[in-house]
């Protein structure tokens, strides 16, 4: 049962130079953020994965919140590993 509980908090996050996409696996809900509209894209640095960690974190959190539907979802504290 613990494995299923962990699986219920599973999110797939994909990042490229143009968008951030988050998939809530349990609810099969996807949200995307278009990065081409931003004045500064924190993921478009030529040498590192994230150029501005604080901006990148805010973008991911904002997109992640769009996939959370219920009260129990909002209590989750996902761990994000790049």
Short mmCIF file of C-alpha atoms in Angstrom, two decimals:
data_model
loop_
_atom_site.label_atom_id
_atom_site.label_comp_id
_atom_site.label_asym_id
_atom_site.label_seq_id
_atom_site.Cartn_x
_atom_site.Cartn_y
_atom_site.Cartn_z
CA UNK A 1 0.00 0.00 0.00
CA UNK A 2 2.87 2.42 0.70
CA UNK A 3 4.07 2.07 -2.89
CA UNK A 4 0.64 3.13 -4.17
CA UNK A 5 0.60 6.11 -1.79
CA UNK A 6 3.95 7.26 -3.14
CA UNK A 7 2.78 6.73 -6.69
CA UNK A 8 -0.23 8.95 -6.06
CA UNK A 9 2.16 11.88 -5.48
CA UNK A 10 4.06 11.31 -8.72
CA UNK A 11 4.57 14.18 -11.14
CA UNK A 12 6.50 14.23 -14.39
CA UNK A 13 8.16 17.56 -15.07
CA UNK A 14 9.78 18.22 -18.42
CA UNK A 15 11.75 21.34 -19.22
CA UNK A 16 13.10 22.58 -22.51
CA UNK A 17 14.02 26.00 -23.88
CA UNK A 18 10.42 26.78 -24.83
CA UNK A 19 8.19 25.29 -22.11
CA UNK A 20 7.79 23.67 -18.74
CA UNK A 21 5.30 20.82 -18.66
CA UNK A 22 3.95 19.13 -15.52
CA UNK A 23 1.90 15.93 -15.50
CA UNK A 24 -0.01 14.91 -12.37
CA UNK A 25 0.12 11.13 -12.85
CA UNK A 26 -2.66 10.32 -10.37
CA UNK A 27 -5.20 12.65 -11.93
CA UNK A 28 -3.83 12.60 -15.49
CA UNK A 29 -3.80 16.42 -15.58
CA UNK A 30 -1.15 18.30 -17.56
CA UNK A 31 -0.20 21.96 -17.31
CA UNK A 32 2.30 23.89 -19.40
CA UNK A 33 4.06 27.22 -19.10
CA UNK A 34 5.26 28.89 -22.29
CA UNK A 35 8.76 30.22 -21.63
CA UNK A 36 9.02 32.16 -24.90
CA UNK A 37 6.78 34.87 -23.42
CA UNK A 38 9.16 35.60 -20.53
CA UNK A 39 11.65 38.44 -20.61
CA UNK A 40 14.24 36.13 -19.00
CA UNK A 41 14.15 32.36 -19.43
CA UNK A 42 15.94 30.72 -16.47
CA UNK A 43 16.34 27.45 -18.41
CA UNK A 44 18.06 28.92 -21.49
CA UNK A 45 21.54 29.29 -20.01
CA UNK A 46 24.28 27.95 -22.34
CA UNK A 47 26.34 26.22 -19.63
CA UNK A 48 24.01 25.16 -16.80
CA UNK A 49 20.56 23.63 -16.50
CA UNK A 50 19.18 26.54 -14.48
CA UNK A 51 20.51 30.05 -14.86
CA UNK A 52 18.28 31.68 -12.21
CA UNK A 53 17.18 29.20 -9.54
CA UNK A 54 14.59 31.43 -7.87
CA UNK A 55 12.78 32.26 -11.13
CA UNK A 56 12.91 28.61 -12.22
CA UNK A 57 11.48 27.48 -8.88
CA UNK A 58 8.60 29.94 -9.13
CA UNK A 59 7.77 28.82 -12.67
CA UNK A 60 7.75 25.15 -11.69
CA UNK A 61 5.67 25.77 -8.55
CA UNK A 62 3.16 27.87 -10.49
CA UNK A 63 2.81 25.19 -13.15
CA UNK A 64 2.65 22.40 -10.57
CA UNK A 65 -0.19 24.16 -8.72
CA UNK A 66 -2.27 24.14 -11.91
CA UNK A 67 -2.33 20.32 -11.80
CA UNK A 68 -3.47 20.12 -8.18
CA UNK A 69 -7.24 19.81 -7.95
CA UNK A 70 -8.25 18.66 -4.49
CA UNK A 71 -7.43 19.61 -0.93
CA UNK A 72 -5.39 16.45 -0.47
CA UNK A 73 -3.31 17.37 -3.52
CA UNK A 74 -2.49 20.76 -2.05
CA UNK A 75 -1.08 19.10 1.07
CA UNK A 76 1.57 17.29 -0.97
CA UNK A 77 5.16 18.42 -0.71
CA UNK A 78 6.76 17.04 -3.84
CA UNK A 79 10.49 16.57 -4.10
CA UNK A 80 11.91 17.76 -7.41
CA UNK A 81 15.22 16.36 -8.61
CA UNK A 82 16.91 17.57 -11.79
#
